XYZ file of C-alpha atoms in Angstrom:
647
model
C 70.900 115.342 91.045
C 73.644 115.195 88.440
C 72.800 116.334 84.916
C 74.712 116.191 81.648
C 72.857 117.906 78.808
C 74.097 118.588 75.301
C 71.839 121.197 73.782
C 68.679 120.689 75.764
C 68.115 122.255 79.149
C 69.297 125.718 78.157
C 69.221 128.408 80.804
C 68.389 131.074 78.247
C 68.398 131.345 74.501
C 72.162 131.891 74.605
C 73.260 129.986 77.725
C 73.198 126.172 77.624
C 73.437 124.123 80.808
C 75.877 121.296 80.126
C 76.385 119.931 83.639
C 74.825 120.513 87.059
C 75.501 118.930 90.443
C 73.747 119.637 93.723
C 75.287 119.215 97.178
C 78.648 120.827 96.396
C 79.863 122.685 99.484
C 82.144 125.702 99.247
C 84.540 126.167 102.149
C 85.315 129.748 103.083
C 88.268 131.053 105.102
C 88.380 128.342 107.760
C 91.372 129.910 109.516
C 89.734 133.279 110.135
C 86.379 132.377 111.558
C 84.880 130.125 114.180
C 81.543 130.128 112.381
C 80.221 127.515 110.012
C 82.532 127.803 107.010
C 80.655 125.540 104.584
C 78.078 126.858 102.124
C 75.886 124.372 100.217
C 75.337 125.070 96.555
C 75.341 123.961 92.930
C 78.215 123.603 90.497
C 77.543 123.925 86.771
C 79.197 124.050 83.404
C 77.403 126.610 81.267
C 77.949 127.312 77.580
C 77.649 131.031 77.116
C 77.673 132.950 73.827
C 81.448 133.119 73.465
C 82.949 131.084 76.305
C 82.031 128.050 78.446
C 82.343 128.627 82.186
C 82.531 126.699 85.428
C 80.108 128.261 87.889
C 79.190 127.771 91.521
C 76.302 129.447 93.304
C 74.960 129.109 96.807
C 71.715 127.289 97.389
C 70.160 130.511 98.650
C 71.047 132.245 95.371
C 69.127 129.847 93.130
C 67.166 131.655 90.462
C 69.828 134.372 90.072
C 72.983 134.400 88.005
C 76.344 133.697 89.638
C 78.789 136.519 90.275
C 81.711 137.016 87.935
C 85.246 136.477 89.186
C 87.854 138.210 87.046
C 91.436 137.033 86.796
C 94.830 138.550 86.208
C 96.650 138.330 82.907
C 99.068 135.474 82.451
C 102.098 137.702 81.886
C 101.566 139.624 85.103
C 102.665 142.965 83.630
C 102.247 145.848 85.997
C 101.192 143.562 88.792
C 101.820 144.336 92.448
C 102.794 141.403 94.615
C 100.571 140.803 97.639
C 102.822 139.175 100.235
C 99.971 138.895 102.736
C 97.963 136.537 100.567
C 96.321 133.807 102.646
C 93.985 131.417 100.827
C 92.316 130.469 104.117
C 92.948 126.755 103.885
C 95.831 124.289 103.965
C 98.916 126.020 102.475
C 99.935 123.024 100.384
C 96.692 123.239 98.452
C 97.769 126.388 96.658
C 99.772 126.170 93.450
C 101.663 129.321 94.439
C 102.208 131.073 97.758
C 101.854 134.655 96.482
C 99.679 136.255 93.818
C 99.870 139.450 91.796
C 97.163 142.040 91.387
C 96.865 142.975 87.777
C 94.610 144.329 85.104
C 91.628 142.087 84.610
C 90.633 140.386 81.429
C 87.483 141.690 79.878
C 84.544 139.310 80.086
C 80.847 139.858 79.591
C 79.430 141.400 82.755
C 77.583 139.045 85.064
C 75.243 140.190 87.781
C 76.727 139.925 91.307
C 74.914 137.916 93.960
C 76.468 136.349 97.046
C 80.001 136.997 98.261
C 81.240 133.521 97.352
C 79.532 132.698 94.051
C 81.853 132.590 91.056
C 81.959 132.081 87.317
C 85.295 130.910 85.925
C 85.749 130.832 82.136
C 87.314 127.498 81.253
C 89.846 129.309 79.090
C 91.114 130.857 82.351
C 91.363 127.555 84.243
C 95.039 126.800 84.920
C 94.880 123.784 87.215
C 92.796 121.679 89.515
C 94.030 120.003 92.619
C 92.509 117.409 94.841
C 93.220 118.156 98.483
C 92.116 117.365 101.999
C 91.193 119.261 105.098
C 92.553 117.882 108.356
C 89.185 116.156 108.749
C 90.146 113.846 105.905
C 87.499 114.873 103.361
C 88.285 115.292 99.691
C 88.117 118.668 97.987
C 88.740 120.071 94.537
C 90.615 123.369 94.317
C 90.548 125.248 91.005
C 93.221 127.818 90.183
C 93.024 130.500 87.507
C 95.756 131.383 85.056
C 96.397 134.481 87.117
C 97.390 132.273 90.025
C 94.247 132.707 92.132
C 93.085 129.518 93.900
C 89.328 129.497 94.388
C 87.826 128.362 97.692
C 87.836 124.563 97.942
C 84.734 122.652 96.886
C 83.608 119.495 98.643
C 81.359 117.133 96.670
C 79.190 115.986 99.542
C 77.240 113.489 97.412
C 79.964 112.560 94.957
C 79.989 113.687 91.345
C 83.646 114.565 90.787
C 83.947 111.961 88.066
C 80.961 113.327 86.162
C 82.248 116.888 86.457
C 85.674 116.009 85.096
C 84.171 114.020 82.247
C 82.100 117.070 81.320
C 85.194 119.279 81.494
C 86.858 117.007 78.931
C 84.629 118.500 76.262
C 86.527 121.760 76.558
C 89.939 121.119 78.132
C 92.642 118.484 78.560
C 93.918 117.574 82.032
C 97.627 116.802 82.263
C 99.066 115.151 85.404
C 102.015 116.605 87.257
C 105.117 114.399 87.512
C 105.891 115.875 90.922
C 102.543 116.156 92.661
C 100.098 113.323 92.089
C 97.159 115.506 93.156
C 97.800 118.317 90.687
C 96.520 118.488 87.081
C 97.041 121.289 84.599
C 94.398 122.379 82.090
C 95.060 122.910 78.375
C 92.699 123.630 75.488
C 91.973 120.769 73.119
C 93.863 122.411 70.281
C 97.081 122.711 72.274
C 98.243 119.222 71.307
C 99.465 118.689 74.867
C 97.573 115.494 75.556
C 94.884 113.405 73.968
C 94.230 111.079 76.871
C 90.859 111.219 78.562
C 90.107 111.603 82.229
C 89.708 107.850 82.553
C 93.038 107.177 80.838
C 94.795 109.370 83.386
C 93.631 107.187 86.315
C 92.651 110.207 88.359
C 90.951 108.162 91.014
C 93.123 105.031 91.231
C 95.767 104.816 93.906
C 98.762 102.833 92.741
C 101.495 104.113 94.973
C 104.120 101.499 95.771
C 103.583 101.628 99.521
C 99.791 101.715 99.454
C 99.078 98.602 101.492
C 102.162 98.742 103.687
C 101.070 102.193 104.891
C 97.632 100.799 105.588
C 99.048 97.953 107.685
C 101.057 100.392 109.772
C 98.106 102.661 110.521
C 94.827 101.809 108.798
C 92.819 104.457 110.620
C 95.138 107.414 110.053
C 96.261 106.631 106.515
C 93.860 107.605 103.757
C 94.289 106.128 100.321
C 92.032 108.109 98.038
C 93.997 110.305 95.724
C 95.536 111.002 92.417
C 98.694 108.976 93.007
C 98.216 106.609 90.069
C 98.863 109.010 87.220
C 100.933 109.000 84.065
C 103.826 111.397 83.633
C 103.581 112.656 80.073
C 105.838 115.655 80.451
C 108.169 117.178 82.999
C 106.940 120.765 82.764
C 103.621 120.329 84.537
C 104.623 122.576 87.419
C 106.147 125.316 85.284
C 104.523 128.761 85.482
C 101.735 129.515 82.996
C 103.113 130.314 79.593
C 106.349 128.353 80.009
C 107.265 126.231 76.981
C 106.889 122.508 77.096
C 107.368 119.754 74.541
C 104.839 116.961 74.852
C 104.752 113.945 72.645
C 102.584 114.640 69.699
C 99.900 112.286 68.438
C 102.208 111.196 65.650
C 104.643 109.864 68.252
C 102.057 107.888 70.152
C 103.222 104.538 68.786
C 106.917 105.364 68.761
C 109.432 104.207 71.353
C 108.952 105.836 74.752
C 111.325 108.579 75.748
C 113.235 108.749 79.001
C 110.617 111.095 80.400
C 107.741 108.706 79.858
C 106.613 106.806 82.900
C 106.339 103.065 82.204
C 103.249 101.015 82.797
C 100.668 103.321 81.232
C 97.308 101.622 81.281
C 94.117 102.385 79.453
C 91.072 101.983 81.634
C 87.697 103.167 80.436
C 84.628 103.879 82.509
C 80.969 104.361 81.853
C 80.356 100.730 80.892
C 76.741 100.084 80.011
C 75.766 96.846 81.714
C 72.655 94.862 81.096
C 70.222 93.879 83.859
C 71.675 91.904 86.741
C 70.462 88.292 86.393
C 68.769 86.355 89.137
C 70.920 83.574 90.562
C 69.894 80.591 92.640
C 72.029 78.419 94.899
C 71.928 74.622 95.007
C 72.058 71.864 97.589
C 75.337 70.746 99.214
C 77.241 67.833 97.741
C 75.960 64.895 99.813
C 77.217 61.874 97.849
C 80.788 60.848 97.209
C 81.161 57.134 96.536
C 79.064 57.317 93.367
C 81.642 59.686 91.846
C 84.449 57.136 92.291
C 85.350 54.347 89.891
C 86.138 50.812 91.185
C 89.755 51.783 91.895
C 88.796 54.961 93.726
C 89.508 57.574 91.045
C 87.169 60.561 90.832
C 85.332 60.030 87.562
C 84.220 63.617 86.928
C 86.213 66.222 88.893
C 84.580 69.052 86.973
C 81.124 67.926 88.061
C 82.297 67.808 91.675
C 83.615 71.371 91.453
C 80.380 72.605 89.923
C 78.276 70.999 92.641
C 80.533 72.383 95.357
C 80.426 75.862 93.844
C 76.659 75.754 93.637
C 75.927 74.474 97.151
C 79.039 73.580 99.130
C 79.651 70.225 100.791
C 77.718 68.417 103.486
C 79.815 68.396 106.707
C 80.293 64.629 106.781
C 82.077 64.694 103.382
C 84.280 67.727 103.897
C 87.230 65.803 105.269
C 87.405 63.703 102.088
C 86.598 66.319 99.432
C 88.735 69.119 100.873
C 91.879 67.063 100.376
C 91.149 66.964 96.651
C 90.181 70.632 96.374
C 93.407 71.637 98.134
C 95.695 69.365 96.134
C 96.650 66.918 98.869
C 95.343 64.121 96.656
C 95.287 64.250 92.831
C 91.810 63.845 91.347
C 92.912 60.857 89.279
C 94.628 58.991 92.125
C 93.472 55.523 93.161
C 92.805 54.401 96.727
C 96.155 52.586 96.771
C 98.001 55.644 95.455
C 96.394 57.825 98.103
C 97.567 55.437 100.818
C 101.114 55.758 99.499
C 100.806 59.548 99.314
C 99.602 59.760 102.910
C 102.479 57.570 104.107
C 105.049 59.646 102.225
C 103.550 62.986 103.310
C 103.428 61.837 106.931
C 107.128 60.973 106.915
C 107.998 64.284 105.265
C 105.931 66.258 107.766
C 107.554 64.731 110.824
C 111.040 65.164 109.376
C 110.351 68.907 109.148
C 108.755 68.975 112.583
C 111.805 67.324 114.148
C 113.970 70.085 112.690
C 112.484 72.837 114.835
C 111.660 70.552 117.763
C 115.312 69.552 118.102
C 116.597 73.134 118.302
C 117.904 73.711 121.821
C 117.205 76.857 123.816
C 120.831 77.853 123.413
C 120.623 77.475 119.638
C 117.386 79.398 119.475
C 118.945 82.270 121.407
C 121.277 82.717 118.420
C 118.519 82.293 115.830
C 116.493 85.493 115.928
C 114.354 84.482 112.938
C 113.132 81.230 114.485
C 112.727 82.934 117.841
C 110.608 85.635 116.257
C 108.397 83.106 114.451
C 107.836 81.143 117.658
C 106.881 84.255 119.609
C 104.479 85.483 116.936
C 102.851 82.061 116.526
C 102.367 81.606 120.269
C 100.705 84.988 120.500
C 98.374 84.393 117.535
C 97.466 80.835 118.532
C 96.345 82.032 121.958
C 93.656 84.209 120.343
C 92.581 82.224 117.262
C 88.963 80.997 117.246
C 88.883 80.544 121.008
C 85.089 80.615 120.903
C 85.192 77.290 119.033
C 85.163 74.284 121.361
C 88.027 72.727 119.391
C 90.298 75.604 120.470
C 88.682 76.834 123.696
C 89.963 76.524 127.242
C 93.462 76.277 128.660
C 95.903 73.487 127.717
C 93.653 72.565 124.796
C 95.305 69.940 122.520
C 93.830 71.780 119.536
C 95.994 74.803 120.384
C 99.072 72.596 120.551
C 98.335 71.174 117.109
C 97.745 74.681 115.753
C 101.103 75.797 117.106
C 102.999 72.745 115.817
C 101.583 72.896 112.296
C 102.444 76.586 111.972
C 105.972 76.062 113.277
C 106.456 73.212 110.819
C 105.237 75.402 107.983
C 108.108 77.771 108.798
C 110.460 74.849 108.093
C 108.589 74.051 104.880
C 108.631 77.614 103.543
C 111.737 79.401 104.812
C 111.245 82.390 102.520
C 107.782 83.208 103.832
C 107.941 81.794 107.346
C 105.009 82.857 109.495
C 102.926 85.985 108.937
C 100.008 87.153 111.029
C 96.749 85.836 109.622
C 98.006 82.382 108.707
C 96.616 80.972 111.962
C 93.170 82.091 110.752
C 93.625 80.030 107.600
C 94.785 76.915 109.430
C 92.140 76.757 112.171
C 89.205 75.646 109.943
C 91.446 73.098 108.177
C 92.493 71.567 111.485
C 88.913 71.580 112.720
C 87.634 69.667 109.672
C 90.474 67.186 109.172
C 91.054 66.561 112.919
C 94.525 65.477 111.821
C 97.879 67.212 112.193
C 99.479 65.875 109.012
C 96.460 66.306 106.756
C 95.780 69.831 108.021
C 99.405 70.777 107.300
C 99.319 69.628 103.689
C 95.902 71.182 103.167
C 97.402 74.421 104.491
C 100.229 74.231 101.961
C 97.630 73.806 99.198
C 95.636 76.758 100.494
C 98.767 78.876 100.748
C 99.545 78.140 97.096
C 96.417 80.171 96.319
C 96.988 83.042 98.744
C 100.696 83.071 99.676
C 101.246 86.331 97.797
C 98.859 88.036 100.234
C 101.441 87.562 102.973
C 104.549 88.703 101.134
C 106.348 91.636 102.695
C 106.136 93.832 99.597
C 102.312 93.657 99.673
C 102.306 94.051 95.890
C 99.659 91.348 95.507
C 97.334 93.032 98.005
C 97.819 96.368 96.300
C 96.993 94.753 92.955
C 93.835 93.141 94.336
C 92.604 96.448 95.748
C 93.139 98.041 92.352
C 91.326 95.155 90.656
C 88.422 95.521 93.070
C 88.325 99.220 92.244
C 88.138 98.318 88.537
C 85.217 95.984 89.202
C 83.376 98.636 91.213
C 84.063 101.215 88.504
C 82.231 98.951 86.061
C 79.523 97.604 88.390
C 78.605 100.680 90.438
C 80.527 103.833 89.445
C 78.204 106.022 91.515
C 79.063 104.145 94.711
C 82.785 104.185 93.931
C 82.597 107.908 93.204
C 80.912 108.542 96.542
C 83.500 106.480 98.415
C 86.234 108.347 96.597
C 84.741 111.690 97.620
C 85.103 110.528 101.233
C 88.746 109.531 100.802
C 87.775 105.859 100.614
C 88.060 105.286 96.875
C 91.071 103.023 97.297
C 88.803 100.532 99.146
C 91.518 99.965 101.728
C 88.854 98.974 104.256
C 88.479 95.750 102.235
C 92.064 94.784 103.044
C 91.146 92.243 105.721
C 88.481 90.685 103.506
C 90.994 89.902 100.788
C 93.916 89.005 103.042
C 92.268 86.071 104.823
C 89.275 85.512 102.560
C 86.541 86.982 104.787
C 87.548 84.828 107.777
C 86.508 87.524 110.281
C 83.356 88.599 108.443
C 81.310 85.382 108.625
C 80.620 82.760 111.243
C 82.948 79.766 111.528
C 80.417 77.457 109.858
C 79.817 79.943 107.028
C 83.556 80.170 106.426
C 83.711 76.408 105.906
C 81.043 76.753 103.210
C 82.562 79.866 101.653
C 86.105 78.570 101.382
C 85.134 75.320 99.706
C 83.210 77.392 97.144
C 86.242 79.612 96.526
C 88.591 76.617 96.263
C 86.751 75.437 93.147
C 88.139 78.560 91.384
C 84.792 78.909 89.609
C 83.717 80.866 87.699
C 87.096 82.620 87.889
C 90.102 82.779 90.183
C 89.124 86.249 91.405
C 85.666 85.279 92.593
C 86.634 86.575 96.050
C 86.863 90.066 94.494
C 83.349 89.675 93.118
C 82.330 88.682 96.641
C 83.801 91.915 97.982
C 81.991 93.907 95.295
C 78.735 92.173 96.225
C 79.146 93.197 99.868
C 79.909 96.794 98.921
C 76.869 96.964 96.652
C 74.688 95.662 99.479
C 75.775 98.686 101.547
C 75.220 101.404 98.923
C 71.995 102.523 100.603
C 73.929 103.099 103.807
C 76.628 105.143 102.095
C 75.191 107.235 99.281
C 73.580 110.389 100.581
C 74.995 109.905 104.078
C 77.452 112.042 106.015
C 79.964 109.208 106.456
C 83.598 110.230 106.336
C 86.601 107.904 105.993
C 86.626 106.807 109.633
C 82.858 106.320 109.733
C 82.967 104.194 106.581
C 85.779 102.100 108.026
C 83.850 101.679 111.279
C 80.692 100.648 109.415
C 82.565 98.064 107.339
C 84.172 96.586 110.447
C 80.773 96.354 112.125
C 79.436 94.170 109.305
C 81.198 91.228 110.966
C 78.731 88.379 111.560
C 75.881 90.457 110.068
C 76.184 89.342 106.439
C 74.122 86.569 104.885
C 76.529 84.293 103.032
C 74.073 82.952 100.467
C 72.904 86.452 99.558
C 76.485 87.586 99.063
C 77.305 84.524 96.944
C 74.264 85.110 94.738
C 75.267 88.734 94.306
C 78.846 87.785 93.421
C 77.777 85.329 90.732
C 75.249 87.825 89.383
C 78.075 90.362 89.157
C 80.120 87.925 87.095
C 77.269 87.156 84.720
C 76.405 90.835 84.339
C 79.981 91.737 83.439
C 80.415 88.734 81.169
C 77.296 89.759 79.209
C 78.749 93.175 78.408
C 80.009 93.279 74.818
C 82.189 96.348 75.406
C 83.735 95.339 78.712
C 87.198 96.931 79.082
C 90.071 94.510 78.660
C 91.365 95.291 82.151
C 88.057 94.178 83.667
C 88.001 91.098 81.431
C 91.411 90.165 82.786
C 90.197 90.482 86.377
C 87.329 88.051 85.849
C 89.304 85.692 83.619
C 87.552 86.426 80.321
C 90.727 87.573 78.631
C 94.290 86.313 78.855
C 97.027 88.350 77.145
C 98.381 86.289 74.239
C 101.913 84.946 74.325
C 104.050 83.534 71.506
C 103.765 80.042 72.973
C 99.978 80.057 73.021
C 98.526 77.540 70.609
C 94.938 78.186 71.514
C 92.818 81.292 71.664
C 91.419 82.679 74.937
C 87.974 81.490 73.904
C 89.077 77.856 73.992
C 91.109 78.213 77.160
C 88.876 76.440 79.649
C 85.698 74.459 79.936
C 85.513 74.578 83.708
C 82.317 76.597 84.166
C 80.102 76.011 81.151
C 77.683 73.731 82.978
C 77.710 76.057 85.950
C 76.525 78.942 83.836
C 73.908 76.803 82.143
C 72.458 75.967 85.549
C 72.437 79.620 86.547
C 70.855 80.687 83.275
C 68.114 78.098 83.593
C 67.264 79.270 87.094
C 67.388 82.913 86.115
C 65.179 82.398 83.056
C 62.298 81.099 85.163
C 62.155 84.276 87.245
C 63.130 86.981 84.775
C 62.096 85.772 81.322
C 59.081 88.038 81.018
C 60.779 91.230 82.194
C 64.098 90.782 80.468
C 63.185 89.069 77.225
C 63.989 92.089 75.070
C 67.355 92.666 76.736
C 68.231 88.984 76.521
C 67.530 88.943 72.805
C 69.765 91.933 72.222
C 72.570 90.795 74.546
C 73.492 87.085 74.336
C 74.416 85.228 77.495
C 78.145 84.755 78.089
C 80.000 81.501 78.294
C 82.258 80.963 81.272
C 85.962 80.508 80.520
């Protein structure tokens, strides 16, 4: 149970309990004992008569006061250096490698209990550091101003976010420019920083090589951490008492200095969301001719997109409608114009195909790039959707088409070429169109949406993981906090979902339905991120309160393949959008993710509110369905919080 109490809940007449969290394990000297080195207990922030304190006590000591831990003076006068100091855990956790014994500060006496219980006055807190044992679990290590690191604390059930928010009432946490896991503590009146815990991005991972490291070794690389932080001053690692010169509040709007790290972002947490609305799905689009005028133009493309988003497309119409959704045919083209487009696109395709087909073996021996593409494509084609009859068996013509289309795409897009995963995107297109040329141009349309996923820098994938983290921070901060406590807060296990749009998570037939829904780009372009959030929320009962570590979480996510119900996930994703869109105080960063806010530019002639009309009818349909099932229970909330309008 996690508690945050202002004045109520006092321990005594003079001691007020401000924060309490159960399931916080203290790790003793792991290097000196083969016994169980974890002790379950409680962590608290207690307001005493003259000083607030951070306290931990073992579960067995409940009902008694925690022992006092006294700390050396900051100046270290008269201290004797202890060169044999061993904190008992990973050496890089400690802020210093030696400590000095010194005269203790005088604090009110506190009754001693267990060997490991402690009470640390917040005025004596010098730093906190997030660290890991070799097992990969996250820990917080607090260090006093005398240089003493306390035993590491593992938040077995999450709660680090809540603790640090509570600490903000008394101290300011300043990030180190050198070590992304280290934060120094300063009193509020020091003028060092005014940014909150959320503004410092303590639990976002924005390191430049985040995704590339995951690709190299997804099981060994852990992403949770304090790497996305803002460098506000260079003296964060200086000894206690050293002078530093932070930017004062009066300089906040002035030009940044050379020491300021660019790209500072303000992200707030603790969003109060209204109730999650009920969402219903519709029937597949099963009529096409009635949407065409006498010359073959689509009369109402928006209506088509809304119907497809709500229920997908009946299989017999997919071949026709997909070519519009993927840009092969313009919505306003006539039948005659489409015949001309097909003729032109066919000629263009075969001109590109001849280019690689006509390369001799001798030429290819001197073209390592083409040779590498061919080798990679042949390997991927041989294992793509072989369970599907269209691609099964040896010498299957479907495999030949798959290979030829991918090789031709290398000629079409020299800069990108072929990247693993693209065969997964092409296979359903080839299956539905049953045509080499049409599947190629549908692939180019699909790649226009997702090509950044396959770029070598992986910046787009990193950005999407951060955006998903933002969504989870707003939708389910408790779940994100738990995942973060298990070194999974970066959500790197969602990488495959986002890379190839859940291709491996659902059945082949479900993927056909899912992709056509996503191609509508309703209700926003990042609906696939809302899908990922919906899946994560569906697993919160499996995670919270469990003993899953990073590898176990990754294993569980991978084992969800073919076990998810697509319609349930789609309903949850749309409900997530509506719930966020209803929030009046939704952070701008989250609004940007779901398309509710577009940063203004000098060339804009319209406001964000008038930007698009693409989903108004869609939301009206959802609202009507939701009202029937939730009107009685949510009438008060609905009156206080108006329904959003889609962009």
